[in-house]
Amino acid sequence: MKFGILVTEGPYQHQASDTAYQFTKAALEKGHEIFRVFFYNDGVNNGTRLMVPPQDDRNLQKNWTELAEEHQLDLVVCVAAAQRRGVLDASEAKRAGKDADNIAPGFRISGLGQLVEAGIIADRLMVFGD
Amino acid sequence: MKFGILVTEGPYQHQASDTAYQFTKAALEKGHEIFRVFFYNDGVNNGTRLMVPPQDDRNLQKNWTELAEEHQLDLVVCVAAAQRRGVLDASEAKRAGKDADNIAPGFRISGLGQLVEAGIIADRLMVFGD
Amino acid sequence: MSTLHTVSNSPFENNAFKSCLDHVTAGDTILLIEDSVVGARKAGSFGKEIGKALANCRVCALAPDLSARGIAADTVLDGIELVDYGGFVDLAAEHERTQAWL
Amino acid sequence: MSTLHTVSNSPFENNAFKSCLDHVTAGDTILLIEDSVVGARKAGSFGKEIGKALANCRVCALAPDLSARGIAADTVLDGIELVDYGGFVDLAAEHERTQAWL
Amino acid sequence: MSDIEAPDAEGGVVKKFMFVNRKSPHGTVYAVESLEVVLISAAFDQDVSLAFLDDGVFQIVKQQDTSGLGIKNFSPAYRALGDFEITKLYVEQEALDERGLTADDLMEIMYEDEDDDYEEKPSVRVVGRGELSKLMSEQDVLLSF
Amino acid sequence: MSDIEAPDAEGGVVKKFMFVNRKSPHGTVYAVESLEVVLISAAFDQDVSLAFLDDGVFQIVKQQDTSGLGIKNFSPAYRALGDFEITKLYVEQEALDERGLTADDLMEIMYEDEDDDYEEKPSVRVVGRGELSKLMSEQDVLLSF
């Protein structure tokens, strides 16, 4: 079965990203396909490579990046929500005249159409938020 | 009267940062002193210079930076909360081996002791959160 | 020794307002800000709770938050005072401490 | 045509669980995750509400979320089924749609 | 957002999408960022509807004025939904009642019915809880923010 | 965090600080990040107390095991509060009752009373709502997360 995953909260403040990660991992272990993980609202903050959590706690960005590498997941960060909150890739940074970017490996920035598409193509769309 | 301000939510997702900003501005207009604005929990995300909101909406980072410039406000971002969420200044970025930083002008990164100190020194500590 | 209590979440969604009412001391003031102002409507089901609070407390609401949610001043429960951000600052200064119910 | 409903907020703090119960259709399943699991305790005041839901729905709770909050399996209301993340995936696959009550 | 220009990539699949709005506007971003998805979804030719229940009914009350907050007022955009052929806005009667609101407190949101000589018709439909629950149970995709 | 090394900068002022905990742990970060402030406040020689009410009482229940979530379990840190001379943890009776909890469900959190020959005493004090309200009304600074 094809799952789409929507994450609407940032790392640490709410458990939503943790739950979405555990669900995604369990779905892959059961042989399901993850069509896309879409990060919206504060969820975009999961995709910054500047995260430096304490060494004895989980690193949510690394968790997602590694899971994506292992299973060729499509991790998409909403461009409008990300700009509002300060998550940029190199080309967005350049366009906005910013001197740095912070997107993490394995994440790509795209439009909200990618979320609607996930709703259309996936058999089930799972929403993780607050 | 001396006010201390604590902001515990990030920009846009919750109104807390907007309300704290309006309160701070009104307090200054009434001749009060703002001892410090402390950003904790997701509040640290107010201090990223990479924010690019739509042109017809407010830019919360710019609002805070400009108010700080005008009134010599002390805007402090909690180091532990900021590291966890990916808000770094140049020296933190270097220490963590990161290739970029994102702290905005007018904000400085420091420890939680700065919040306790604000509680001790300010006549009133105002908490804005969710 | 009075306290200014701030409530920001809607009483229809969240128990913060109720918990605030349960812990308020006579002579305190409750200020409704952000989404909590939706509880201030005269015709709403939360009016009775606020009515009880008004017996021993002052209850205020932030006018710009009411306007943002389309709540006209004349539809607000009698006894609730409207303040702007300057009035919020005055309330904070007049009371000895502020307690935020988050 | 059944639905898997997920609830993540505590029923003591937030009305999402109540709103879910108000909109559930017979044959649906409610899965309690994250902070909502604190409502699953047998001895808690929310038990009666869940009891009513159990009359026409299946109610499950995510076991790792219960453990994290110190809630032992034998203190959970009778009739609530415990699942792990794999069980959550199975529930999502078995039902035709999922509705998150945020 | 190049994907908007190629909404046919899904090969003519039409699913029932419902956007479930349960939160007050302005205090959180969910209302406006939900509306942004609704507007994008219009380009994909899906069967889109919106549900307003609990505090979500405040998202479409009349005369919202956010100028005092310094926050952009996005509420006029609901009135433009008809232009995007999004014409089904279900509002729960019980949610209105609990908040002391009536249908008259809601914005006039209209659409032109192209199957009925472009007559102007109201997009807002006040429904009972039972009917809304039934509508929810008939969707393919439920998006909650 | 150089400020911790110079807590005397405030010239011997001692204020009453109360940390008000109303939320369940692990579902949000507030419980653990509140505890981090509590621990730092110990270095400033203030009169610090903690209140647990509403779902906050779940922060100090026994046998929390977060291993299934992949989240660090911070709850053992409450037991170390005594070492930081933070010895007043007020728990509201009504909050326990509503959740079907009793004092026996809470962690044993102890401190050594240096004024009483270092006798071990419980830090947790279950109080009624009226008493907790009174304690709140006597604070200089109330920190809620």
XYZ file of N, CA and C in Angstrom, chain A residues 56, chain B residues 40 80 84 111-117 120, chain F residues 1 3-5 7 17-19 21 30-50 52 59 72-89 109-110 143 145:
198
model
N 22.857 12.934 23.858
C 22.099 11.784 24.383
C 20.631 11.814 23.968
N 12.667 31.435 24.187
C 12.897 30.064 24.644
C 11.941 29.129 23.903
N 20.606 26.434 24.409
C 20.265 25.005 24.346
C 19.047 24.794 23.449
N 19.096 22.857 19.593
C 18.168 21.767 19.309
C 17.372 22.030 18.032
N 22.814 31.786 27.769
C 22.262 30.693 28.570
C 20.949 31.035 29.252
N 20.338 30.007 29.826
C 19.075 30.159 30.541
C 19.196 31.040 31.781
N 20.416 31.193 32.272
C 20.623 32.083 33.413
C 20.129 33.493 33.112
N 20.164 33.864 31.839
C 19.695 35.193 31.437
C 18.185 35.350 31.643
N 17.460 34.238 31.568
C 16.022 34.279 31.835
C 15.773 34.421 33.337
N 16.514 33.620 34.131
C 16.345 33.709 35.585
C 16.721 35.111 36.063
N 17.801 35.637 35.499
C 18.227 36.993 35.862
C 17.133 38.019 35.533
N 14.634 37.994 38.172
C 15.099 38.632 39.410
C 15.086 40.154 39.270
N 27.815 29.251 29.223
C 26.797 29.975 29.985
C 27.450 30.665 31.182
N 26.894 33.293 32.751
C 26.064 33.908 33.781
C 25.863 32.996 35.000
N 25.968 31.689 34.774
C 25.775 30.775 35.902
C 26.906 30.926 36.905
N 28.060 31.290 36.383
C 29.203 31.426 37.280
C 29.154 32.717 38.105
N 26.193 34.264 39.695
C 24.809 34.494 40.073
C 24.644 35.597 41.116
N 10.132 32.261 43.104
C 9.872 31.786 41.736
C 9.017 30.524 41.810
N 7.919 30.501 41.071
C 7.177 29.245 40.950
C 7.086 28.841 39.480
N 7.457 27.581 39.230
C 7.322 27.006 37.887
C 6.008 26.234 37.837
N 3.506 23.825 36.063
C 3.527 22.744 35.066
C 2.138 22.155 34.895
N 7.511 21.153 26.553
C 7.430 22.108 27.660
C 7.915 21.540 28.999
N 7.577 20.300 29.296
C 7.962 19.724 30.589
C 9.481 19.705 30.735
N 10.177 19.201 29.729
C 11.633 19.064 29.858
C 12.325 20.422 29.793
N 11.836 21.323 28.940
C 12.518 22.621 28.874
C 12.188 23.474 30.113
N 11.047 23.251 30.738
C 10.766 23.896 32.030
C 11.758 23.399 33.079
N 11.959 22.088 33.107
C 12.891 21.492 34.077
C 14.306 22.040 33.892
N 14.688 22.319 32.650
C 16.023 22.887 32.409
C 16.159 24.267 33.051
N 15.102 25.057 33.005
C 15.152 26.371 33.659
C 15.211 26.200 35.183
N 14.428 25.258 35.697
C 14.429 24.996 37.140
C 15.854 24.700 37.615
N 16.539 23.828 36.882
C 17.891 23.427 37.294
C 18.850 24.619 37.268
N 18.725 25.475 36.259
C 19.584 26.656 36.180
C 19.255 27.633 37.314
N 17.968 27.744 37.642
C 17.569 28.712 38.673
C 18.204 28.383 40.017
N 18.552 27.103 40.214
C 19.152 26.690 41.491
C 20.452 27.435 41.761
N 21.147 27.831 40.710
C 22.443 28.502 40.882
C 22.291 29.945 41.355
N 21.057 30.453 41.345
C 20.842 31.868 41.669
C 20.356 32.111 43.096
N 20.316 31.044 43.904
C 19.885 31.172 45.297
C 18.558 31.894 45.467
N 17.590 31.511 44.639
C 16.252 32.077 44.781
C 15.362 31.086 45.543
N 14.174 31.546 45.939
C 13.218 30.681 46.634
C 12.347 30.005 45.577
N 12.749 28.807 45.150
C 12.136 28.158 43.985
C 11.163 27.061 44.404
N 9.980 27.066 43.797
C 9.062 25.940 43.969
C 8.466 25.555 42.619
N 7.921 24.336 42.568
C 7.279 23.833 41.356
C 5.842 23.474 41.685
N 2.513 21.322 40.152
C 2.030 20.359 39.149
C 0.520 20.301 39.259
N 3.925 14.503 34.707
C 5.374 14.709 34.578
C 6.149 13.941 35.641
N 14.538 10.787 24.631
C 15.270 10.681 25.895
C 14.307 10.792 27.084
N 14.485 9.928 28.060
C 13.670 9.985 29.273
C 14.315 10.924 30.283
N 13.729 12.098 30.464
C 14.307 13.075 31.388
C 13.745 12.952 32.785
N 12.741 12.080 32.997
C 12.043 12.082 34.284
C 12.942 11.774 35.489
N 14.031 10.979 35.331
C 14.882 10.763 36.515
C 15.466 12.065 37.083
N 15.554 13.092 36.258
C 16.145 14.352 36.721
C 15.333 14.998 37.853
N 14.021 14.720 37.911
C 13.233 15.289 39.010
C 13.751 14.788 40.360
N 14.257 13.535 40.353
C 14.738 12.950 41.609
C 16.034 13.595 42.063
N 16.698 14.299 41.145
C 17.961 14.961 41.505
C 17.735 16.386 42.012
N 16.494 16.847 41.990
C 16.244 18.247 42.368
C 16.703 18.559 43.793
N 16.581 17.556 44.680
C 17.009 17.761 46.063
C 18.480 18.149 46.173
N 19.303 17.574 45.285
C 20.740 17.893 45.291
C 20.991 19.351 44.919
N 20.013 19.948 44.244
C 20.127 21.358 43.866
C 19.384 22.264 44.848
N 19.018 21.676 45.995
C 18.268 22.412 47.024
C 16.934 22.955 46.515
N 16.348 22.233 45.579
C 14.974 22.537 45.155
C 14.104 21.449 45.765
N 13.318 21.857 46.763
C 12.709 20.881 47.673
C 11.199 21.055 47.812
N 10.611 21.978 47.047
C 9.171 22.211 47.175
C 8.465 21.909 45.865
N 7.878 20.717 45.791
C 7.121 20.308 44.613
C 5.666 20.143 45.036
N 10.541 11.566 45.442
C 11.525 12.636 45.259
C 11.851 13.178 46.646
N 13.111 13.012 47.069
C 13.501 13.310 48.461
C 14.576 14.393 48.489
N 6.464 31.239 36.295
C 6.916 30.819 34.962
C 6.085 29.640 34.483
N 5.092 27.159 31.121
C 5.534 26.733 29.787
C 4.465 25.859 29.157
